mmCIF file of C-alpha atoms in Angstrom:
data_model
loop_
_atom_site.group_PDB
_atom_site.id
_atom_site.type_symbol
_atom_site.label_atom_id
_atom_site.label_comp_id
_atom_site.label_asym_id
_atom_site.label_seq_id
_atom_site.Cartn_x
_atom_site.Cartn_y
_atom_site.Cartn_z
ATOM 1 C CA MET A 1 -5.332 10.821 -25.149
ATOM 2 C CA GLU A 2 -8.592 10.792 -23.201
ATOM 3 C CA PRO A 3 -8.435 11.103 -19.407
ATOM 4 C CA ALA A 4 -8.501 7.821 -17.522
ATOM 5 C CA LYS A 5 -11.832 6.927 -15.967
ATOM 6 C CA VAL A 6 -11.863 6.607 -12.183
ATOM 7 C CA TYR A 7 -15.126 5.305 -10.765
ATOM 8 C CA PHE A 8 -16.278 6.570 -7.381
ATOM 9 C CA SER A 9 -18.949 5.713 -4.849
ATOM 10 C CA ASP A 10 -19.377 7.449 -1.510
ATOM 11 C CA LEU A 11 -20.035 5.583 1.731
ATOM 12 C CA ARG A 12 -23.562 6.875 2.284
ATOM 13 C CA THR A 13 -26.100 4.060 2.484
ATOM 14 C CA ASP A 14 -29.843 3.849 2.707
ATOM 15 C CA GLU A 15 -31.480 0.686 1.449
ATOM 16 C CA ILE A 16 -28.322 -1.195 0.430
ATOM 17 C CA SER A 17 -25.171 -2.052 2.327
ATOM 18 C CA THR A 18 -21.748 -0.513 1.752
ATOM 19 C CA LEU A 19 -20.545 -3.884 0.488
ATOM 20 C CA GLU A 20 -23.294 -4.001 -2.105
ATOM 21 C CA LYS A 21 -22.213 -0.532 -3.198
ATOM 22 C CA LEU A 22 -18.724 -1.931 -3.750
ATOM 23 C CA ARG A 23 -20.093 -4.690 -5.968
ATOM 24 C CA ARG A 24 -22.106 -2.147 -7.980
ATOM 25 C CA LEU A 25 -19.020 0.048 -8.290
ATOM 26 C CA MET A 26 -16.990 -2.864 -9.657
ATOM 27 C CA LYS A 27 -19.725 -3.754 -12.148
ATOM 28 C CA ALA A 28 -20.077 -0.170 -13.367
ATOM 29 C CA ALA A 29 -16.291 0.143 -13.636
ATOM 30 C CA GLY A 30 -16.145 -2.661 -16.192
ATOM 31 C CA PHE A 31 -15.048 -5.528 -13.969
ATOM 32 C CA GLU A 32 -17.022 -7.999 -16.086
ATOM 33 C CA GLN A 33 -15.047 -7.060 -19.190
ATOM 34 C CA ILE A 34 -12.179 -9.187 -17.860
ATOM 35 C CA ASP A 35 -12.324 -12.860 -18.871
ATOM 36 C CA PHE A 36 -12.115 -14.663 -15.530
ATOM 37 C CA LYS A 37 -13.196 -18.094 -16.781
ATOM 38 C CA ASP A 38 -10.936 -20.761 -15.195
ATOM 39 C CA LYS A 39 -8.275 -18.127 -14.467
ATOM 40 C CA TYR A 40 -6.191 -17.890 -11.287
ATOM 41 C CA VAL A 41 -6.803 -14.456 -9.777
ATOM 42 C CA ALA A 42 -4.432 -12.878 -7.268
ATOM 43 C CA VAL A 43 -6.255 -10.425 -4.995
ATOM 44 C CA LYS A 44 -3.449 -8.415 -3.410
ATOM 45 C CA LEU A 45 -4.233 -6.741 -0.114
ATOM 46 C CA HIS A 46 -2.724 -6.069 3.310
ATOM 47 C CA PHE A 47 -3.829 -8.461 6.064
ATOM 48 C CA GLY A 48 -2.906 -5.913 8.747
ATOM 49 C CA GLU A 49 -0.168 -6.067 11.359
ATOM 50 C CA PRO A 50 -1.522 -7.498 14.646
ATOM 51 C CA GLY A 51 -2.553 -4.567 16.841
ATOM 52 C CA ASN A 52 -3.523 -2.363 13.902
ATOM 53 C CA MET A 53 -7.251 -1.629 13.616
ATOM 54 C CA ALA A 54 -7.342 0.454 10.413
ATOM 55 C CA TYR A 55 -6.709 -2.378 7.931
ATOM 56 C CA LEU A 56 -9.485 -3.473 5.573
ATOM 57 C CA ARG A 57 -11.819 -5.977 7.179
ATOM 58 C CA PRO A 58 -12.253 -9.308 5.365
ATOM 59 C CA ASN A 59 -15.801 -8.363 4.336
ATOM 60 C CA TRP A 60 -14.362 -6.178 1.566
ATOM 61 C CA ALA A 61 -12.282 -9.045 0.212
ATOM 62 C CA ARG A 62 -15.342 -11.316 0.315
ATOM 63 C CA VAL A 63 -17.182 -9.060 -2.131
ATOM 64 C CA VAL A 64 -14.261 -9.136 -4.574
ATOM 65 C CA CYS A 65 -13.690 -12.888 -4.293
ATOM 66 C CA ASP A 66 -17.405 -13.749 -4.624
ATOM 67 C CA TYR A 67 -17.628 -11.596 -7.752
ATOM 68 C CA VAL A 68 -14.547 -13.217 -9.277
ATOM 69 C CA ARG A 69 -15.900 -16.664 -8.523
ATOM 70 C CA ALA A 70 -19.317 -15.778 -9.989
ATOM 71 C CA LEU A 71 -17.504 -14.842 -13.203
ATOM 72 C CA GLY A 72 -15.751 -18.223 -13.307
ATOM 73 C CA GLY A 73 -12.415 -17.259 -11.772
ATOM 74 C CA LYS A 74 -10.344 -18.866 -9.020
ATOM 75 C CA PRO A 75 -9.434 -16.105 -6.546
ATOM 76 C CA PHE A 76 -6.853 -16.236 -3.778
ATOM 77 C CA LEU A 77 -5.839 -13.525 -1.306
ATOM 78 C CA THR A 78 -2.162 -12.761 -1.185
ATOM 79 C CA ASP A 79 0.657 -10.615 0.162
ATOM 80 C CA CYS A 80 4.426 -10.979 0.569
ATOM 81 C CA ASN A 81 6.469 -11.225 3.753
ATOM 82 C CA THR A 82 7.865 -8.107 5.397
ATOM 83 C CA LEU A 83 11.483 -7.073 5.692
ATOM 84 C CA TYR A 84 11.157 -5.831 9.260
ATOM 85 C CA VAL A 85 10.471 -7.764 12.454
ATOM 86 C CA GLY A 86 6.803 -8.212 13.292
ATOM 87 C CA GLY A 87 3.847 -10.499 12.767
ATOM 88 C CA ARG A 88 4.326 -11.016 9.014
ATOM 89 C CA ALA A 89 8.052 -11.653 8.458
ATOM 90 C CA ASN A 90 7.580 -15.322 7.484
ATOM 91 C CA ALA A 91 4.677 -17.222 5.982
ATOM 92 C CA LEU A 92 3.640 -19.023 9.176
ATOM 93 C CA ASP A 93 3.475 -15.868 11.277
ATOM 94 C CA HIS A 94 1.924 -14.045 8.343
ATOM 95 C CA LEU A 95 -0.908 -16.558 8.035
ATOM 96 C CA ASP A 96 -1.427 -16.498 11.808
ATOM 97 C CA SER A 97 -1.722 -12.709 11.628
ATOM 98 C CA ALA A 98 -4.167 -12.931 8.726
ATOM 99 C CA MET A 99 -6.305 -15.408 10.647
ATOM 100 C CA LEU A 100 -6.159 -13.263 13.787
ATOM 101 C CA ASN A 101 -7.464 -10.326 11.759
ATOM 102 C CA GLY A 102 -10.334 -12.367 10.353
ATOM 103 C CA TYR A 103 -8.969 -13.595 7.025
ATOM 104 C CA SER A 104 -9.977 -17.205 6.490
ATOM 105 C CA PRO A 105 -11.701 -19.167 3.707
ATOM 106 C CA MET A 106 -14.894 -19.058 5.771
ATOM 107 C CA THR A 107 -14.961 -15.254 6.002
ATOM 108 C CA THR A 108 -13.615 -14.400 2.547
ATOM 109 C CA GLY A 109 -14.473 -17.384 0.358
ATOM 110 C CA ALA A 110 -10.833 -17.712 -0.708
ATOM 111 C CA GLN A 111 -7.559 -19.175 0.478
ATOM 112 C CA CYS A 112 -4.711 -16.977 1.703
ATOM 113 C CA ILE A 113 -1.360 -17.605 0.009
ATOM 114 C CA ILE A 114 1.857 -15.856 1.037
ATOM 115 C CA ALA A 115 3.312 -15.195 -2.388
ATOM 116 C CA ASP A 116 7.038 -15.323 -1.593
ATOM 117 C CA GLY A 117 6.970 -18.545 0.400
ATOM 118 C CA LEU A 118 7.924 -19.644 3.882
ATOM 119 C CA LYS A 119 10.999 -17.452 4.370
ATOM 120 C CA GLY A 120 10.373 -14.777 1.746
ATOM 121 C CA ASP A 121 12.868 -16.132 -0.777
ATOM 122 C CA ASP A 122 10.462 -17.698 -3.301
ATOM 123 C CA TYR A 123 10.299 -15.129 -6.097
ATOM 124 C CA ASP A 124 10.462 -14.608 -9.848
ATOM 125 C CA LEU A 125 12.921 -12.151 -11.374
ATOM 126 C CA VAL A 126 10.674 -10.023 -13.586
ATOM 127 C CA PRO A 127 12.073 -7.550 -16.151
ATOM 128 C CA ILE A 128 11.066 -3.892 -15.697
ATOM 129 C CA ARG A 129 10.478 -2.380 -19.118
ATOM 130 C CA GLY A 130 11.696 1.215 -19.120
ATOM 131 C CA GLY A 131 13.022 1.076 -15.556
ATOM 132 C CA LYS A 132 15.339 3.926 -14.605
ATOM 133 C CA TYR A 133 16.534 2.639 -11.227
ATOM 134 C CA LEU A 134 16.103 -1.133 -11.567
ATOM 135 C CA ARG A 135 16.379 -3.626 -14.406
ATOM 136 C CA ALA A 136 14.303 -6.378 -12.801
ATOM 137 C CA ALA A 137 11.985 -6.897 -9.848
ATOM 138 C CA LYS A 138 11.950 -9.771 -7.357
ATOM 139 C CA ILE A 139 8.223 -10.508 -7.164
ATOM 140 C CA GLY A 140 6.568 -13.174 -5.015
ATOM 141 C CA ARG A 141 6.175 -16.229 -7.237
ATOM 142 C CA ALA A 142 2.510 -16.957 -6.508
ATOM 143 C CA ILE A 143 1.623 -13.440 -7.656
ATOM 144 C CA MET A 144 3.430 -13.930 -10.946
ATOM 145 C CA ASP A 145 1.828 -17.360 -11.384
ATOM 146 C CA ALA A 146 -1.637 -15.759 -11.401
ATOM 147 C CA ASP A 147 -3.387 -15.047 -14.702
ATOM 148 C CA ILE A 148 -5.153 -11.911 -13.450
ATOM 149 C CA PHE A 149 -4.133 -9.389 -10.796
ATOM 150 C CA ILE A 150 -6.466 -7.314 -8.619
ATOM 151 C CA SER A 151 -5.269 -4.717 -6.113
ATOM 152 C CA LEU A 152 -7.568 -4.137 -3.139
ATOM 153 C CA THR A 153 -6.032 -1.307 -1.144
ATOM 154 C CA HIS A 154 -6.720 0.521 2.078
ATOM 155 C CA ALA A 155 -5.662 4.065 1.159
ATOM 156 C CA LYS A 156 -3.762 5.794 3.975
ATOM 157 C CA GLY A 157 -0.583 7.696 4.779
ATOM 158 C CA HIS A 158 2.909 6.237 4.870
ATOM 159 C CA PRO A 159 6.058 7.464 6.686
ATOM 160 C CA ALA A 160 8.363 6.772 3.727
ATOM 161 C CA ALA A 161 6.166 6.852 0.600
ATOM 162 C CA GLY A 162 3.799 9.569 1.840
ATOM 163 C CA PHE A 163 0.644 7.978 0.426
ATOM 164 C CA GLY A 164 -0.135 4.284 0.547
ATOM 165 C CA GLY A 165 -2.430 3.663 -2.411
ATOM 166 C CA ALA A 166 -2.574 1.120 -5.221
ATOM 167 C CA LEU A 167 0.987 1.728 -6.440
ATOM 168 C CA LYS A 168 2.368 1.175 -2.938
ATOM 169 C CA ASN A 169 0.160 -1.895 -2.378
ATOM 170 C CA ILE A 170 1.315 -3.402 -5.663
ATOM 171 C CA GLY A 171 4.942 -2.291 -5.854
ATOM 172 C CA MET A 172 6.217 -2.659 -2.310
ATOM 173 C CA GLY A 173 3.601 -5.225 -1.336
ATOM 174 C CA CYS A 174 4.416 -7.677 -4.133
ATOM 175 C CA GLY A 175 8.168 -7.484 -3.609
ATOM 176 C CA SER A 176 9.718 -10.484 -1.896
ATOM 177 C CA ARG A 177 11.938 -9.827 1.120
ATOM 178 C CA ALA A 178 14.893 -9.485 -1.283
ATOM 179 C CA GLY A 179 12.791 -7.213 -3.459
ATOM 180 C CA LYS A 180 11.881 -4.985 -0.543
ATOM 181 C CA MET A 181 15.558 -4.761 0.334
ATOM 182 C CA ALA A 182 16.354 -3.691 -3.241
ATOM 183 C CA MET A 183 13.732 -0.955 -3.085
ATOM 184 C CA HIS A 184 14.967 0.370 0.278
ATOM 185 C CA ALA A 185 18.691 0.032 -0.456
ATOM 186 C CA ASP A 186 19.375 3.723 -1.225
ATOM 187 C CA GLY A 187 18.000 4.993 2.056
ATOM 188 C CA LYS A 188 20.118 3.649 4.910
ATOM 189 C CA PRO A 189 19.470 6.034 7.788
ATOM 190 C CA TYR A 190 21.700 7.906 10.191
ATOM 191 C CA VAL A 191 21.151 9.198 13.736
ATOM 192 C CA GLN A 192 21.055 12.868 14.671
ATOM 193 C CA THR A 193 22.668 12.173 18.030
ATOM 194 C CA ASP A 194 21.721 15.458 19.736
ATOM 195 C CA LEU A 195 18.070 14.384 19.472
ATOM 196 C CA CYS A 196 18.615 10.734 20.451
ATOM 197 C CA VAL A 197 17.753 9.741 24.049
ATOM 198 C CA GLY A 198 18.877 6.114 23.737
ATOM 199 C CA CYS A 199 15.391 4.707 24.366
ATOM 200 C CA GLY A 200 16.074 1.626 22.216
ATOM 201 C CA ALA A 201 12.762 1.667 20.341
ATOM 202 C CA CYS A 202 14.694 1.457 17.062
ATOM 203 C CA ALA A 203 16.696 -1.569 18.223
ATOM 204 C CA LYS A 204 13.536 -3.399 19.281
ATOM 205 C CA ILE A 205 11.846 -2.898 15.912
ATOM 206 C CA CYS A 206 14.852 -3.930 13.786
ATOM 207 C CA ALA A 207 15.146 -7.503 12.544
ATOM 208 C CA HIS A 208 18.783 -7.067 11.491
ATOM 209 C CA ASN A 209 20.523 -5.463 14.513
ATOM 210 C CA GLY A 210 21.162 -2.249 12.617
ATOM 211 C CA PRO A 211 20.593 0.247 15.475
ATOM 212 C CA GLN A 212 23.217 -0.101 18.212
ATOM 213 C CA ILE A 213 22.807 1.624 21.593
ATOM 214 C CA ALA A 214 25.962 2.718 23.442
ATOM 215 C CA ASP A 215 26.395 5.431 26.076
ATOM 216 C CA LYS A 216 22.677 6.249 25.807
ATOM 217 C CA LYS A 217 23.002 7.078 22.121
ATOM 218 C CA CYS A 218 22.181 5.123 18.985
ATOM 219 C CA HIS A 219 24.236 4.628 15.860
ATOM 220 C CA ILE A 220 23.273 2.611 12.780
ATOM 221 C CA ASP A 221 25.506 -0.263 11.692
ATOM 222 C CA HIS A 222 25.211 0.104 7.912
ATOM 223 C CA ASP A 223 26.711 -3.338 7.322
ATOM 224 C CA ALA A 224 23.728 -4.875 9.129
ATOM 225 C CA CYS A 225 21.106 -2.292 8.080
ATOM 226 C CA THR A 226 18.879 -3.162 5.095
ATOM 227 C CA GLY A 227 17.479 0.355 4.712
ATOM 228 C CA CYS A 228 13.874 -0.637 5.396
ATOM 229 C CA GLY A 229 13.195 2.627 7.265
ATOM 230 C CA ARG A 230 11.227 1.051 10.105
ATOM 231 C CA CYS A 231 13.456 2.737 12.700
ATOM 232 C CA ILE A 232 12.757 6.142 11.139
ATOM 233 C CA ALA A 233 9.047 5.690 11.683
ATOM 234 C CA ILE A 234 9.339 4.341 15.255
ATOM 235 C CA CYS A 235 11.750 6.922 16.709
ATOM 236 C CA PRO A 236 9.802 9.055 19.240
ATOM 237 C CA LYS A 237 12.290 11.955 18.981
ATOM 238 C CA ASP A 238 12.564 12.056 15.165
ATOM 239 C CA ALA A 239 16.304 11.490 15.628
ATOM 240 C CA ILE A 240 16.730 8.916 12.852
ATOM 241 C CA ARG A 241 16.891 10.404 9.378
ATOM 242 C CA PRO A 242 17.142 9.013 5.833
ATOM 243 C CA GLY A 243 20.710 8.734 4.633
ATOM 244 C CA LEU A 244 20.117 10.638 1.392
ATOM 245 C CA ASP A 245 17.996 13.693 0.785
ATOM 246 C CA SER A 246 16.654 12.021 -2.347
ATOM 247 C CA SER A 247 16.037 8.619 -0.783
ATOM 248 C CA GLU A 248 12.247 9.004 -0.540
ATOM 249 C CA LYS A 249 12.086 10.010 -4.192
ATOM 250 C CA ILE A 250 14.216 7.036 -5.222
ATOM 251 C CA LEU A 251 12.129 4.704 -3.041
ATOM 252 C CA ASN A 252 8.876 5.938 -4.583
ATOM 253 C CA CYS A 253 10.278 5.535 -8.083
ATOM 254 C CA LYS A 254 11.460 1.994 -7.316
ATOM 255 C CA ILE A 255 8.031 1.146 -5.858
ATOM 256 C CA THR A 256 6.465 2.337 -9.102
ATOM 257 C CA GLU A 257 8.891 0.267 -11.183
ATOM 258 C CA TYR A 258 7.995 -2.813 -9.153
ATOM 259 C CA ALA A 259 4.307 -2.076 -9.779
ATOM 260 C CA LYS A 260 5.064 -1.902 -13.505
ATOM 261 C CA ALA A 261 6.703 -5.344 -13.343
ATOM 262 C CA VAL A 262 3.673 -6.837 -11.581
ATOM 263 C CA LEU A 263 1.050 -5.395 -13.934
ATOM 264 C CA ASP A 264 2.841 -5.634 -17.269
ATOM 265 C CA GLY A 265 1.251 -7.962 -19.811
ATOM 266 C CA ARG A 266 -1.791 -9.303 -17.988
ATOM 267 C CA PRO A 267 -5.327 -8.169 -17.081
ATOM 268 C CA SER A 268 -5.554 -6.179 -13.862
ATOM 269 C CA TYR A 269 -7.864 -3.911 -11.898
ATOM 270 C CA CYS A 270 -7.403 -1.680 -8.870
ATOM 271 C CA ILE A 271 -9.761 -0.756 -6.040
ATOM 272 C CA ASN A 272 -8.936 1.783 -3.314
ATOM 273 C CA ILE A 273 -11.044 1.979 -0.153
ATOM 274 C CA VAL A 274 -10.490 5.472 1.240
ATOM 275 C CA ARG A 275 -11.646 5.287 4.838
ATOM 276 C CA ASP A 276 -9.932 5.144 8.250
ATOM 277 C CA ILE A 277 -7.202 7.251 6.636
ATOM 278 C CA SER A 278 -4.482 6.783 9.226
ATOM 279 C CA PRO A 279 -1.201 8.719 8.886
ATOM 280 C CA ASN A 280 0.851 5.504 8.858
ATOM 281 C CA CYS A 281 0.815 2.214 6.992
ATOM 282 C CA ASP A 282 -1.128 -0.839 8.173
ATOM 283 C CA CYS A 283 2.317 -2.392 8.734
ATOM 284 C CA HIS A 284 2.374 -0.546 12.042
ATOM 285 C CA ALA A 285 1.187 -2.515 15.065
ATOM 286 C CA GLU A 286 -1.030 0.453 15.932
ATOM 287 C CA ASN A 287 -3.046 3.059 14.086
ATOM 288 C CA ASP A 288 -3.496 6.719 14.885
ATOM 289 C CA VAL A 289 -6.653 8.807 14.542
ATOM 290 C CA PRO A 290 -7.636 9.302 10.869
ATOM 291 C CA ILE A 291 -6.250 12.555 9.503
ATOM 292 C CA VAL A 292 -9.408 13.362 7.476
ATOM 293 C CA PRO A 293 -12.979 12.008 7.318
ATOM 294 C CA ASP A 294 -13.827 8.929 5.265
ATOM 295 C CA VAL A 295 -14.114 9.632 1.542
ATOM 296 C CA GLY A 296 -15.404 6.569 -0.330
ATOM 297 C CA MET A 297 -14.520 3.798 -2.780
ATOM 298 C CA PHE A 298 -12.574 4.270 -6.020
ATOM 299 C CA ALA A 299 -11.914 1.804 -8.868
ATOM 300 C CA SER A 300 -9.965 2.007 -12.106
ATOM 301 C CA ALA A 301 -7.885 0.001 -14.543
ATOM 302 C CA ASP A 302 -5.308 2.829 -14.290
ATOM 303 C CA PRO A 303 -3.403 2.717 -10.961
ATOM 304 C CA VAL A 304 -1.710 6.087 -11.534
ATOM 305 C CA ALA A 305 -4.952 7.969 -12.170
ATOM 306 C CA LEU A 306 -6.606 6.061 -9.340
ATOM 307 C CA ASP A 307 -3.997 7.054 -6.751
ATOM 308 C CA LEU A 308 -3.945 10.654 -7.930
ATOM 309 C CA ALA A 309 -7.743 10.877 -7.711
ATOM 310 C CA CYS A 310 -7.726 9.390 -4.204
ATOM 311 C CA ALA A 311 -4.930 11.601 -2.896
ATOM 312 C CA GLU A 312 -6.537 14.730 -4.306
ATOM 313 C CA ALA A 313 -9.889 13.722 -2.796
ATOM 314 C CA VAL A 314 -8.214 13.314 0.599
ATOM 315 C CA ASN A 315 -6.580 16.718 0.257
ATOM 316 C CA ARG A 316 -9.990 18.318 -0.247
ATOM 317 C CA GLN A 317 -11.198 17.017 3.122
ATOM 318 C CA PRO A 318 -11.036 18.955 6.402
ATOM 319 C CA VAL A 319 -8.443 17.896 8.970
ATOM 320 C CA MET A 320 -9.877 15.731 11.738
ATOM 321 C CA PRO A 321 -9.666 17.012 15.312
ATOM 322 C CA ASN A 322 -7.148 15.393 17.648
ATOM 323 C CA CYS A 323 -5.137 13.769 14.852
ATOM 324 C CA ALA A 324 -1.420 13.808 14.040
ATOM 325 C CA ILE A 325 -1.673 16.977 11.940
ATOM 326 C CA THR A 326 -4.320 18.914 13.908
ATOM 327 C CA ASP A 327 -1.909 21.153 15.809
ATOM 328 C CA LEU A 328 0.302 22.011 12.838
ATOM 329 C CA GLN A 329 0.000 25.475 11.346
ATOM 330 C CA LEU A 330 -1.475 24.275 8.072
ATOM 331 C CA GLU A 331 -2.656 26.140 5.044
ATOM 332 C CA HIS A 332 -6.237 25.267 4.117
ATOM 333 C CA ASP A 333 -5.114 23.647 0.858
ATOM 334 C CA CYS A 334 -1.968 21.974 2.213
ATOM 335 C CA ASP A 335 -1.093 18.402 1.348
ATOM 336 C CA ARG A 336 -2.387 16.220 4.192
ATOM 337 C CA PHE A 337 0.111 13.412 3.586
ATOM 338 C CA HIS A 338 3.101 15.724 3.432
ATOM 339 C CA ALA A 339 1.906 17.367 6.636
ATOM 340 C CA ALA A 340 1.899 13.975 8.384
ATOM 341 C CA HIS A 341 5.398 13.115 7.077
ATOM 342 C CA ASP A 342 7.194 16.205 5.807
ATOM 343 C CA ASN A 343 10.098 14.246 4.305
ATOM 344 C CA THR A 344 7.814 12.542 1.785
ATOM 345 C CA HIS A 345 6.492 13.462 -1.639
ATOM 346 C CA TRP A 346 3.932 10.945 -2.887
ATOM 347 C CA GLN A 347 3.661 12.782 -6.220
ATOM 348 C CA ASP A 348 6.965 11.140 -7.237
ATOM 349 C CA MET A 349 5.070 7.882 -7.765
ATOM 350 C CA ILE A 350 2.524 9.604 -9.990
ATOM 351 C CA GLU A 351 5.180 11.347 -12.084
ATOM 352 C CA HIS A 352 7.316 8.216 -12.470
ATOM 353 C CA GLY A 353 4.294 6.031 -13.196
ATOM 354 C CA LYS A 354 3.333 8.322 -16.063
ATOM 355 C CA LYS A 355 6.896 8.219 -17.465
ATOM 356 C CA LEU A 356 6.859 4.412 -17.313
ATOM 357 C CA GLY A 357 3.602 4.258 -19.257
ATOM 358 C CA LEU A 358 1.886 2.696 -16.260
ATOM 359 C CA GLY A 359 -0.958 5.199 -16.306
ATOM 360 C CA SER A 360 -2.114 8.773 -16.717
ATOM 361 C CA ASP A 361 -2.108 11.846 -14.506
ATOM 362 C CA GLU A 362 -5.330 13.039 -16.143
ATOM 363 C CA TYR A 363 -8.582 11.488 -15.001
ATOM 364 C CA GLU A 364 -12.340 11.798 -15.102
ATOM 365 C CA ILE A 365 -14.413 10.904 -12.037
ATOM 366 C CA VAL A 366 -17.479 8.787 -12.826
ATOM 367 C CA ASN A 367 -19.907 8.836 -9.896
ATOM 368 C CA ILE A 368 -21.729 5.600 -9.151
ATOM 369 C CA HIS A 369 -24.747 5.661 -6.830
#
């Protein structure tokens, strides 16, 4: 089998804008080979949690939507509601957050549709062919109603998955609230009480009253906990730990199986914008200093090869000063994402994606100028 083609353009510009470079990248990558005529096209992206400044600006989405429309398609921007408390836990708040961050029909040329409905319970049960951990995925209905699927991803780190690329954007992002719960279910956390100071940050971030503070210590009520892992990421003392040593691996494999359900049987394409590479997901209401310099734009029909190419490109970059991993005693060739979150192993998604037939772990970079 020939290596998958991953198309790349850097962010250097002279006479043309970065956005025009994205359009040229899409054209060179074979975007026009998809028949968009009169087709509904889901453009899946992350609108950004209010307070976060690393999310993709709407200008990027405008390029994609204008191109789809020029080819006769009917694009809409979409995401699913979150499991945790925040600005995107229901469709009304989610749309308010999208508008606050600049996503409107005027700025993007497309409507925003929250795929799993008002309360996150509008989903299709989609079979997962070859799934090891799950038989079916609960995918936001509007996403499954689309004829064509496009992933537009801000590539960055993630406290549970390690790397937030196309597979994460598609798999976790397209899961309804019930779907997200199914993906997180094996990782209900526990508290290492000698580290806990009872600050209550975990209780404030939880939508389900899982963390309980008593006598200046926290414990997790597993009957209430959904296993979303938000408290793990927010704890300032690193006192909250995953319940199973293998939970990150299982989560990454489930994310990949959800991505398989979304992409199976219809035309799709994936674009990763590798800039503002923050250590945490855009779900956070803040963003830290990028861990490495900006890299560029990648596009491929193969999400596995695409994510591998992006992650390996990031790992070739120098560590940025004054970032989350600057002061760690790192080897020159260390994994930047693992350094940011040492309990993660993003390669699990690549390995499982290959086993599922979702893509290849061999790729060829095609440079587009």
